[in-house]
mmCIF file of C-alpha atoms in Angstrom:
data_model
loop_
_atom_site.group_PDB
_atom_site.id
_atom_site.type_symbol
_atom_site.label_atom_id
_atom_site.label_comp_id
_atom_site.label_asym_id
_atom_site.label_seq_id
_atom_site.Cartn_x
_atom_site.Cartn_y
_atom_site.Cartn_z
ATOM 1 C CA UNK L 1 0.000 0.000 0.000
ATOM 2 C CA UNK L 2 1.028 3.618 -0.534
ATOM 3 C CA UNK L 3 1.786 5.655 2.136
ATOM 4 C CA UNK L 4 -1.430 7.741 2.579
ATOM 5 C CA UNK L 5 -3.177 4.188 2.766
ATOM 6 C CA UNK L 6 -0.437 2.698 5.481
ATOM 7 C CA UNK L 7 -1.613 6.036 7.360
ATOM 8 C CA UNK L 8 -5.098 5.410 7.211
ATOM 9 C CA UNK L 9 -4.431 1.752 8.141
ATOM 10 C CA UNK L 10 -2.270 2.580 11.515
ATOM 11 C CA UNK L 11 -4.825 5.355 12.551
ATOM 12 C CA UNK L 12 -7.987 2.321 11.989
ATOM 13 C CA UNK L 13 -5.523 0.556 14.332
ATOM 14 C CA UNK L 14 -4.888 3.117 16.362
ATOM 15 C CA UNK L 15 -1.108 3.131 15.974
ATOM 16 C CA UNK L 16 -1.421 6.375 14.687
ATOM 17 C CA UNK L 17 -2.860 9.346 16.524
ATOM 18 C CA UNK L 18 -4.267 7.211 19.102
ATOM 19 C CA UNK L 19 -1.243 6.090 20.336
ATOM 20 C CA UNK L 20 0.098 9.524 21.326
ATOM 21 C CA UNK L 21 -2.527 10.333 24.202
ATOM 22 C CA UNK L 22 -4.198 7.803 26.582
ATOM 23 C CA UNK L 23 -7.403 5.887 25.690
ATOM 24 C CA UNK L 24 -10.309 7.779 27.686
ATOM 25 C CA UNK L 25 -10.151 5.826 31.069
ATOM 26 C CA UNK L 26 -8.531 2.878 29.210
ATOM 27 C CA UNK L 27 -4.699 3.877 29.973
ATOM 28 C CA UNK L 28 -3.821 0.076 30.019
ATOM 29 C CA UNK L 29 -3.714 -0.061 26.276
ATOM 30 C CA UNK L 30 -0.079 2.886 26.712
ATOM 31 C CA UNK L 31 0.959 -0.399 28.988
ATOM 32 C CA UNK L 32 0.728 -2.766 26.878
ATOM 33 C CA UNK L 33 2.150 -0.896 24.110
ATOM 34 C CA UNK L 34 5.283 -0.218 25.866
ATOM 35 C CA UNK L 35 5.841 -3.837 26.438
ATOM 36 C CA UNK L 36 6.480 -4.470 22.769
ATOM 37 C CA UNK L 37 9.738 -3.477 21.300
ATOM 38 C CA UNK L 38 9.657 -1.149 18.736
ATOM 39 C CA UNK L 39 10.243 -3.464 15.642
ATOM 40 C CA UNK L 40 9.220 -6.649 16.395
ATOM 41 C CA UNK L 41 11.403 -9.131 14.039
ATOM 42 C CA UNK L 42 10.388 -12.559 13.072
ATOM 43 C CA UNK L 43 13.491 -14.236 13.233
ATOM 44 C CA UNK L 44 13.786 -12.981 16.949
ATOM 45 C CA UNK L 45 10.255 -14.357 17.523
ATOM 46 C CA UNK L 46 11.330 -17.341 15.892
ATOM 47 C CA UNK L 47 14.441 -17.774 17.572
ATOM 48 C CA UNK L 48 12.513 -17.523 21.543
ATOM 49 C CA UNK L 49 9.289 -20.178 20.145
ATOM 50 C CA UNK L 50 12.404 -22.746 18.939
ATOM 51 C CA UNK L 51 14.720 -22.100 22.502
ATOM 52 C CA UNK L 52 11.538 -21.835 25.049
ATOM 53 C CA UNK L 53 11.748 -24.464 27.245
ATOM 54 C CA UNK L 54 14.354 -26.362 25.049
ATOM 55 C CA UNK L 55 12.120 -26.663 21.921
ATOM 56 C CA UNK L 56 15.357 -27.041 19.783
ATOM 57 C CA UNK L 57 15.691 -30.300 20.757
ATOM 58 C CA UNK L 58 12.387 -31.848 19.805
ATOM 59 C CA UNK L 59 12.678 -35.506 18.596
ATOM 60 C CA UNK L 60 13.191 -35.866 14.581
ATOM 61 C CA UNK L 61 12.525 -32.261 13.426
ATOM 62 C CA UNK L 62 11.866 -31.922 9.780
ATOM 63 C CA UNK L 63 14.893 -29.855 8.732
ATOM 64 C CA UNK L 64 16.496 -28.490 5.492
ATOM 65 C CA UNK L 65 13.544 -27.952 3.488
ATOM 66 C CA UNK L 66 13.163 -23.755 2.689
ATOM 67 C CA UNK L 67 9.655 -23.885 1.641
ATOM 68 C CA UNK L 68 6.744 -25.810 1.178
ATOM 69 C CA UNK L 69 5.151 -26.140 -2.302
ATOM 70 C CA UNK L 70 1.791 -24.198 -2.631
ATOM 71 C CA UNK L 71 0.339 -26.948 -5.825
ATOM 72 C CA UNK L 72 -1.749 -29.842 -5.630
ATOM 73 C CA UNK L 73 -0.621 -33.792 -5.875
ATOM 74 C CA UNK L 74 2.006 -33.495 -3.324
ATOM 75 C CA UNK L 75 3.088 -37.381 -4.275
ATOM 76 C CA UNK L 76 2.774 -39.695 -0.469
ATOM 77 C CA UNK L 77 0.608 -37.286 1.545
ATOM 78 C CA UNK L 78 -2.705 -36.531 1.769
ATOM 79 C CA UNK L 79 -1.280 -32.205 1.858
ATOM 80 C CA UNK L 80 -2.741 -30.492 -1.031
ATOM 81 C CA UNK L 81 -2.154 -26.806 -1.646
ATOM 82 C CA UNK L 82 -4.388 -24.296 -3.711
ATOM 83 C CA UNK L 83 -3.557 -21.887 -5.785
ATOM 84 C CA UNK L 84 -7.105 -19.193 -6.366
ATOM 85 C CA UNK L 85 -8.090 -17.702 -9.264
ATOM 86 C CA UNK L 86 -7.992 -13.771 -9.592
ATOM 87 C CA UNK L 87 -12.056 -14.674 -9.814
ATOM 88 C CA UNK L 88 -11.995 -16.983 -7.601
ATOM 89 C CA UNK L 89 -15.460 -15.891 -5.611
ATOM 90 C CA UNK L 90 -13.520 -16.937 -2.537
ATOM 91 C CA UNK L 91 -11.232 -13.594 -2.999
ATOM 92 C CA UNK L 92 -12.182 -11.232 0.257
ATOM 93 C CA UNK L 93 -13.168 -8.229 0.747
ATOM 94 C CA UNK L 94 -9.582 -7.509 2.036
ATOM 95 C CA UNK L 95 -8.198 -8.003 -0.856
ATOM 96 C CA UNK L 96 -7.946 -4.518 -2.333
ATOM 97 C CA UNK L 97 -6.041 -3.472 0.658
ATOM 98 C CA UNK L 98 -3.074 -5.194 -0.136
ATOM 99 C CA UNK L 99 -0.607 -4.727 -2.993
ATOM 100 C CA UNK L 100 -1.367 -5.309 -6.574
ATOM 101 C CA UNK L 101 0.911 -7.829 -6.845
ATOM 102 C CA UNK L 102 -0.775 -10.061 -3.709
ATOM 103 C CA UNK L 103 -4.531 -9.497 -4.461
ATOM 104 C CA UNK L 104 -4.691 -12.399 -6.218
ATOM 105 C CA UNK L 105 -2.029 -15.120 -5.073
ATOM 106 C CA UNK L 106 -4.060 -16.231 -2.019
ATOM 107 C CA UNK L 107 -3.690 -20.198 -1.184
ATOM 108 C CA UNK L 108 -5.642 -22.862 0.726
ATOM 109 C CA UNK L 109 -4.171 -25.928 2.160
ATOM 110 C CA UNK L 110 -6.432 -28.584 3.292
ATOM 111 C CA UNK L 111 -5.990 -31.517 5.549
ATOM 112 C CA UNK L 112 -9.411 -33.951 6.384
ATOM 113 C CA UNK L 113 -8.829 -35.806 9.889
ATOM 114 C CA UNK L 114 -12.283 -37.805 9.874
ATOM 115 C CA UNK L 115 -11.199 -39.373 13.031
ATOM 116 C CA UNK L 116 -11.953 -35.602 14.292
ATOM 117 C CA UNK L 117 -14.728 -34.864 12.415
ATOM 118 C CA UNK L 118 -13.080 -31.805 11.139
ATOM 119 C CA UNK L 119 -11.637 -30.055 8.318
ATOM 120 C CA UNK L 120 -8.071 -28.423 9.056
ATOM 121 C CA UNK L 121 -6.736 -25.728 6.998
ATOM 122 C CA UNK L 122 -4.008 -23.400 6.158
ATOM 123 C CA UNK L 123 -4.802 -19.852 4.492
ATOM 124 C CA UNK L 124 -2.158 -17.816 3.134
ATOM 125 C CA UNK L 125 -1.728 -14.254 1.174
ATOM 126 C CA UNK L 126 0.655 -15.481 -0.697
ATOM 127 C CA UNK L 127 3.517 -17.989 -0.614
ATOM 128 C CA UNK L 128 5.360 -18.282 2.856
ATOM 129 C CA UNK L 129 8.830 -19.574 2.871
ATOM 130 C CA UNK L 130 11.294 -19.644 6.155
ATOM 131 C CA UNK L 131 12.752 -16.645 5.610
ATOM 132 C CA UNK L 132 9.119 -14.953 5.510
ATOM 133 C CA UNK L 133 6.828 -17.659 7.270
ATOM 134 C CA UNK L 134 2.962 -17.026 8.017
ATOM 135 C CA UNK L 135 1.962 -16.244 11.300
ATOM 136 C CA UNK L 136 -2.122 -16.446 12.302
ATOM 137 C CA UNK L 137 -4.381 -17.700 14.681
ATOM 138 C CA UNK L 138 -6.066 -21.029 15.056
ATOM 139 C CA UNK L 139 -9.767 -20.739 14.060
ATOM 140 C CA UNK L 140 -12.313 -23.405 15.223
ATOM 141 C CA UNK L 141 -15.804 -23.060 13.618
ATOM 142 C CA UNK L 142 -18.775 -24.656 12.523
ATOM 143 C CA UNK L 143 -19.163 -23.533 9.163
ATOM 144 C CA UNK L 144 -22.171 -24.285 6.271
ATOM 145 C CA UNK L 145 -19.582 -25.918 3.861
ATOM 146 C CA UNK L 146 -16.137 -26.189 3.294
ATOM 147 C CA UNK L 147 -15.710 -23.652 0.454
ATOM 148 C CA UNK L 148 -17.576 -20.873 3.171
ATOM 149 C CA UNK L 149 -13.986 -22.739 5.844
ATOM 150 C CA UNK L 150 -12.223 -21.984 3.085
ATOM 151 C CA UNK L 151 -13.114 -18.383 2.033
ATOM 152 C CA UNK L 152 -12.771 -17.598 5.985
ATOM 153 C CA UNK L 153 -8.866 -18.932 5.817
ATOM 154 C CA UNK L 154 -8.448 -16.397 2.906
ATOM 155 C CA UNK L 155 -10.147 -13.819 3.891
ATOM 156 C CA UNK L 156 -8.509 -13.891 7.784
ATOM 157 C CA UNK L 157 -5.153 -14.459 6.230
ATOM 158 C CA UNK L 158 -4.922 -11.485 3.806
ATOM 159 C CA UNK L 159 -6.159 -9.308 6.843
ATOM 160 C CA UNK L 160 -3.409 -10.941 8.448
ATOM 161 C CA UNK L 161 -0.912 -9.852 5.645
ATOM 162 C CA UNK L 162 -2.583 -6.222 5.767
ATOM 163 C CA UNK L 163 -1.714 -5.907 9.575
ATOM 164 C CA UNK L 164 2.015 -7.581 9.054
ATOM 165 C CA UNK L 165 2.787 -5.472 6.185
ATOM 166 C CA UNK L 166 1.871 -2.230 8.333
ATOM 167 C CA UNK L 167 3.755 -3.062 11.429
ATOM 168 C CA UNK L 168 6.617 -4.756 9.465
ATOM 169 C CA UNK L 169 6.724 -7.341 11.340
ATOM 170 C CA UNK L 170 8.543 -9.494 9.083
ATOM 171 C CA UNK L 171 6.186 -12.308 8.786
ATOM 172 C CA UNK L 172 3.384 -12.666 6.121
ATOM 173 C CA UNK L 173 -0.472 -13.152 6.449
ATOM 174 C CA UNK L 174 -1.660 -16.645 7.156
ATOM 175 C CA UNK L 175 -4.527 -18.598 9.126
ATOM 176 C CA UNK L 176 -5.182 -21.829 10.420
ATOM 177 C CA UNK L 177 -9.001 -22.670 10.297
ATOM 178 C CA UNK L 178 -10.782 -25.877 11.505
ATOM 179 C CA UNK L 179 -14.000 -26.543 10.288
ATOM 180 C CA UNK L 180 -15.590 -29.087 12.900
ATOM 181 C CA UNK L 181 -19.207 -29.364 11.081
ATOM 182 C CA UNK L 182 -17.945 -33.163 10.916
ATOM 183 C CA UNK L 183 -18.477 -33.107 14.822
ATOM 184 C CA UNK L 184 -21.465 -32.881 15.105
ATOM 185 C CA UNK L 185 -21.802 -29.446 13.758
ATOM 186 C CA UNK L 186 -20.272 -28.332 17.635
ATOM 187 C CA UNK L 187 -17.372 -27.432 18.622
ATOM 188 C CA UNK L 188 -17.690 -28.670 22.099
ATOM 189 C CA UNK L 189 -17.561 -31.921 20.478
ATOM 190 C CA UNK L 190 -13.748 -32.166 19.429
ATOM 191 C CA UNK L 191 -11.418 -33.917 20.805
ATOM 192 C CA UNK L 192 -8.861 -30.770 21.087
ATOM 193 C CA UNK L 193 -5.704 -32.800 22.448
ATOM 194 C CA UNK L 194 -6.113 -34.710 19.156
ATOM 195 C CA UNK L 195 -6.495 -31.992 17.120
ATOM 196 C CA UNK L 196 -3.481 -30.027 18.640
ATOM 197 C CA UNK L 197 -1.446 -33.205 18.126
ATOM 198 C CA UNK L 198 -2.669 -33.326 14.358
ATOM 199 C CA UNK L 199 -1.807 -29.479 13.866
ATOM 200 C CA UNK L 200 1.766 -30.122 15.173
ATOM 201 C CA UNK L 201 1.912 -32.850 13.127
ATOM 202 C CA UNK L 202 0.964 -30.280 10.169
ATOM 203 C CA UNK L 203 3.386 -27.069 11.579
ATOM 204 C CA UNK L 204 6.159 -29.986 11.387
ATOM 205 C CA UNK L 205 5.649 -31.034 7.844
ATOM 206 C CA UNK L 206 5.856 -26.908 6.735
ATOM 207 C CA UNK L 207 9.075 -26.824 8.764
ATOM 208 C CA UNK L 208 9.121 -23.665 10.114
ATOM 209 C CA UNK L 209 6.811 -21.667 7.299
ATOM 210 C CA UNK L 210 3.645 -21.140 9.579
ATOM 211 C CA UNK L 211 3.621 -19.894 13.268
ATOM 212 C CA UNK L 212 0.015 -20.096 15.446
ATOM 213 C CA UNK L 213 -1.517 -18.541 18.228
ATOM 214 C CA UNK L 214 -5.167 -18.236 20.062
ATOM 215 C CA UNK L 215 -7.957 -17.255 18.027
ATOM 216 C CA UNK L 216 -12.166 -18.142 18.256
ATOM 217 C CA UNK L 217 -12.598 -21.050 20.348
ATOM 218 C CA UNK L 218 -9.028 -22.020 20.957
ATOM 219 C CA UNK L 219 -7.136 -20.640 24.295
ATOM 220 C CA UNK L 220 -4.123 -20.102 25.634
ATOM 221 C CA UNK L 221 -4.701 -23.466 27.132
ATOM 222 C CA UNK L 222 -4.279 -24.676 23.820
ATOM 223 C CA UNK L 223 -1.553 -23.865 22.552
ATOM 224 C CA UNK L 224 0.413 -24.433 25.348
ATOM 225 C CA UNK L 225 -0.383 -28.221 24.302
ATOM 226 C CA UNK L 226 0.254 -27.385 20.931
ATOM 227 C CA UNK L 227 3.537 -26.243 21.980
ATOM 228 C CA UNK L 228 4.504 -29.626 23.830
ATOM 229 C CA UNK L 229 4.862 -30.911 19.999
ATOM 230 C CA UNK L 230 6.011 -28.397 18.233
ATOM 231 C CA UNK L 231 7.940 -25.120 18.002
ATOM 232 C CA UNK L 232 5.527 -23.060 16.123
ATOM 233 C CA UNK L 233 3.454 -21.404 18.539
ATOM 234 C CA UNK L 234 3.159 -17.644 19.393
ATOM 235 C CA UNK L 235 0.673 -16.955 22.029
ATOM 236 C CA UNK L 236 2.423 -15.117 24.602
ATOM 237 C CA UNK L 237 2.504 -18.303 27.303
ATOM 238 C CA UNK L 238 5.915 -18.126 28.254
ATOM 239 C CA UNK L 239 4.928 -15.221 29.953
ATOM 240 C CA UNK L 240 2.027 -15.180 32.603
ATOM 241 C CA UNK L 241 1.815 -11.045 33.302
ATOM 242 C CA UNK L 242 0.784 -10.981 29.171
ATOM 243 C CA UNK L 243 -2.881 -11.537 28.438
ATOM 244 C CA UNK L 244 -3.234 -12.137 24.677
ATOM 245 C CA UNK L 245 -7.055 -11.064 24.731
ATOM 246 C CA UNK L 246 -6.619 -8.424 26.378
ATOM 247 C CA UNK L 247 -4.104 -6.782 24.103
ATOM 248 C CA UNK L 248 -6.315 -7.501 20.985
ATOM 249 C CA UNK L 249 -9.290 -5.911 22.984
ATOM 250 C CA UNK L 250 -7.525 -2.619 23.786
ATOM 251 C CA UNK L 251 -6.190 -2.728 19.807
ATOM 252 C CA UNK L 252 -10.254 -2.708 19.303
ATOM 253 C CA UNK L 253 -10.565 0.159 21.598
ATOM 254 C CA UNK L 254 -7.810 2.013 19.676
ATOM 255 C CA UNK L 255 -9.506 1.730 16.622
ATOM 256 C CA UNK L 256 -12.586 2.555 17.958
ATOM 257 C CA UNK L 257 -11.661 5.493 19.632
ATOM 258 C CA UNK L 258 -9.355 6.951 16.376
ATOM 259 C CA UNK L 259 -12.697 7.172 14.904
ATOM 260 C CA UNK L 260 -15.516 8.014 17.078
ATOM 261 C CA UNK L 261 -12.382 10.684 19.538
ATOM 262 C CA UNK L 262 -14.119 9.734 22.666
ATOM 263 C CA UNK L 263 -16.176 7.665 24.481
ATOM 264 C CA UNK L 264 -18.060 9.734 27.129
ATOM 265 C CA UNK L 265 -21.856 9.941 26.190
ATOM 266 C CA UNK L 266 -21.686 7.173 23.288
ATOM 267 C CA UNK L 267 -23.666 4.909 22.799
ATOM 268 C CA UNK L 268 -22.142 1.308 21.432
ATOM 269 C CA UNK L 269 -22.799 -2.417 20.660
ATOM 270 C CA UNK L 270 -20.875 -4.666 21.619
ATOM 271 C CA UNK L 271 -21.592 -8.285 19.580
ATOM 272 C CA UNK L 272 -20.106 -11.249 21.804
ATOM 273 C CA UNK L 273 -18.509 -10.896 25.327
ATOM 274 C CA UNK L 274 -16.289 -13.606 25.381
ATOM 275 C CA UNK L 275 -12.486 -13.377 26.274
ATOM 276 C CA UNK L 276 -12.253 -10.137 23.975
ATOM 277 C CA UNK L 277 -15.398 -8.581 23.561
ATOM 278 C CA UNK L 278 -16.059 -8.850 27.094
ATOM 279 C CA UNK L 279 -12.951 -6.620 28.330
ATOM 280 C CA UNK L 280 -14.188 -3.986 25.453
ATOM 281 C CA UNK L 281 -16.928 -4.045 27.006
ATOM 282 C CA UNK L 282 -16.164 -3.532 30.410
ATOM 283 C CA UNK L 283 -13.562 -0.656 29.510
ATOM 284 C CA UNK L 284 -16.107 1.284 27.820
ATOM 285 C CA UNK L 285 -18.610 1.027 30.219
ATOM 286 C CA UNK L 286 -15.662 2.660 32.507
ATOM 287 C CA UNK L 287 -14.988 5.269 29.738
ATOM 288 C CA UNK L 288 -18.230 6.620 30.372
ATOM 289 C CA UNK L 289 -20.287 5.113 26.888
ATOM 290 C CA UNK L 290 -23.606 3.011 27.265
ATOM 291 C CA UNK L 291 -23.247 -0.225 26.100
ATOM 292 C CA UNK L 292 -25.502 -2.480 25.232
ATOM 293 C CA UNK L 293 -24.534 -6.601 24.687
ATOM 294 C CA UNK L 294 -25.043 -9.149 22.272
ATOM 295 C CA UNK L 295 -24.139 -12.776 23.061
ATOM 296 C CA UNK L 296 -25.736 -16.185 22.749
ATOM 297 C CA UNK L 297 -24.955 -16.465 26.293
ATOM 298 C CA UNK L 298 -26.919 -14.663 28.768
ATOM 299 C CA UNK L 299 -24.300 -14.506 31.275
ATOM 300 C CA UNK L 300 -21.905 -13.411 29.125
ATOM 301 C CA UNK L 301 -24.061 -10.178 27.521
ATOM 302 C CA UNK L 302 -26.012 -9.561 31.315
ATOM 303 C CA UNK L 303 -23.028 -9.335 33.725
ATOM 304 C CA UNK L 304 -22.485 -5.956 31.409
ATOM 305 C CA UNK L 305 -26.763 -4.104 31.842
ATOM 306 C CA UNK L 306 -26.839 -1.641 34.213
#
């Protein structure tokens, strides 16, 4: 993106102006903020995953291979990567947002584990290699049908990209989604342990190319299993003091409040009060806004009425 449109990108994000006075009543977000360094480098991030807690010395590591291919018929594996069309109608809304030269080269890897009743996936921006590897969240969904799983991977991962590219963080856009409509169409229903244990086995095979954290309906919890396999986790649980959530809640309330100036006297939504919406929530109820809640939990959207 140009500059003007890197500009408008870090103000929606509210590492623009927003980052140069305190939130209204939400001076945590200054806090957290100051924890990360100023350029936050892959290879660092990397570097910690592979050392913490002596992951360099996990048993039979896939080594030497620089990058995974992104085409289908990957001969003695059941790993099958796709290319989209530049009409492909799975191309996202986000797609505009990004270079010319990425708006169409977004890719879908696929992985069935009918044991699991699910549908695991890989969506990428574009190719990821070692030297640039994806880094996204694990999604765990119900969806309609695969191609709507598979349309979400794109779509998250080229947001993904978007917010990489403007923080140069040295990675590139990617997403792991796992559609569990196999389970029963719930997601209470899957066996996570075995699904971790099938996602390291997946991180393994794209030796180093694809880095993971929380995201809906996977916790820190998690991926600190995840992490017992594999290296390629970044979720923050080294460290105790840092609550992932609550650093992408007050990165909502940034954005928020780079458009809107101030909360004091607004009146807001908030749609779902788990882990992240709940904290926005509860910050701009102390910021002075009214806030009404929607969540398919009661207990969730009630514990925030006046």
């Amino acid at each position: 993106p140009d500059s003007a449109s890197i500009a408008r990108m870090r103000r929606a994000w509210g590492l623009g102006n927003a980052v140069a006075r305190p939130l209204s009543r939400v001076g945590r977000v200054r806090d957290v903020q100051k924890s990360l360094p100023s350029r936050y480098n892959s290879k660092r991030a990397m570097q910690s995953a592979e050392e913490r807690n002596g992951y360099t010395n996990f048993p039979n590591p896939i080594r030497g291979v620089d990058k995974v291919s992104w085409f289908p018929n990957q001969e003695g594996r059941d790993l099958t990567w796709h290319n989209l069309e530049a009409d492909d109608a799975r191309a996202s809304m986000i797609a505009p947002l990004l270079p010319e030269e990425l708006q169409h080269s977004a890719r879908v890897l696929k992985r069935s584990l009918p044991h699991l009743g699910v549908n695991l996936m890989v969506g990428a921006a574009a190719e990821i290699t070692r030297d640039r590897p994806g880094n996204g969240g694990f999604r765990l969904w119900v969806y309609s049908d695969l191609e709507t799983a598979e349309r979400e991977a794109i779509g998250l991962a080229q947001g993904m990209e978007v917010k990489h590219t403007t923080y140069n963080t040295g990675f590139a856009g990617a997403k792991v989604v796992c559609d569990a409509s196999g389970a029963n169409n719930s997601v209470l229903n899957v066996n996570k342990n075995e699904l971790m244990k099938a996602t390291a086995a997946l991180l393994h095979e794209l030796n180093g190319t694809m880095y993971t954290g929380c995201d809906l309906n996977t916790t820190t919890g998690d991926m600190d299993n995840l992490s017992q396999d594999c290296p390629y986790v970044l979720a923050a649980i080294a460290n105790e003091a840092v609550n992932p959530n609550d650093a992408t809640a007050y990165g909502v309330l940034g954005a928020v409040e780079s458009v809107l100036e101030h909360f004091h006297g607004k009146t807001v939504v908030v749609h779902g009060c788990g882990s992240v919406g709940g904290t926005v929530a509860r910050e701009l109820v102390r910021a002075g806004a009214r806030v009404y809640t929607i969540d398919a939990g009661v207990a969730k959207g009630g514990i925030f009425c006046a």
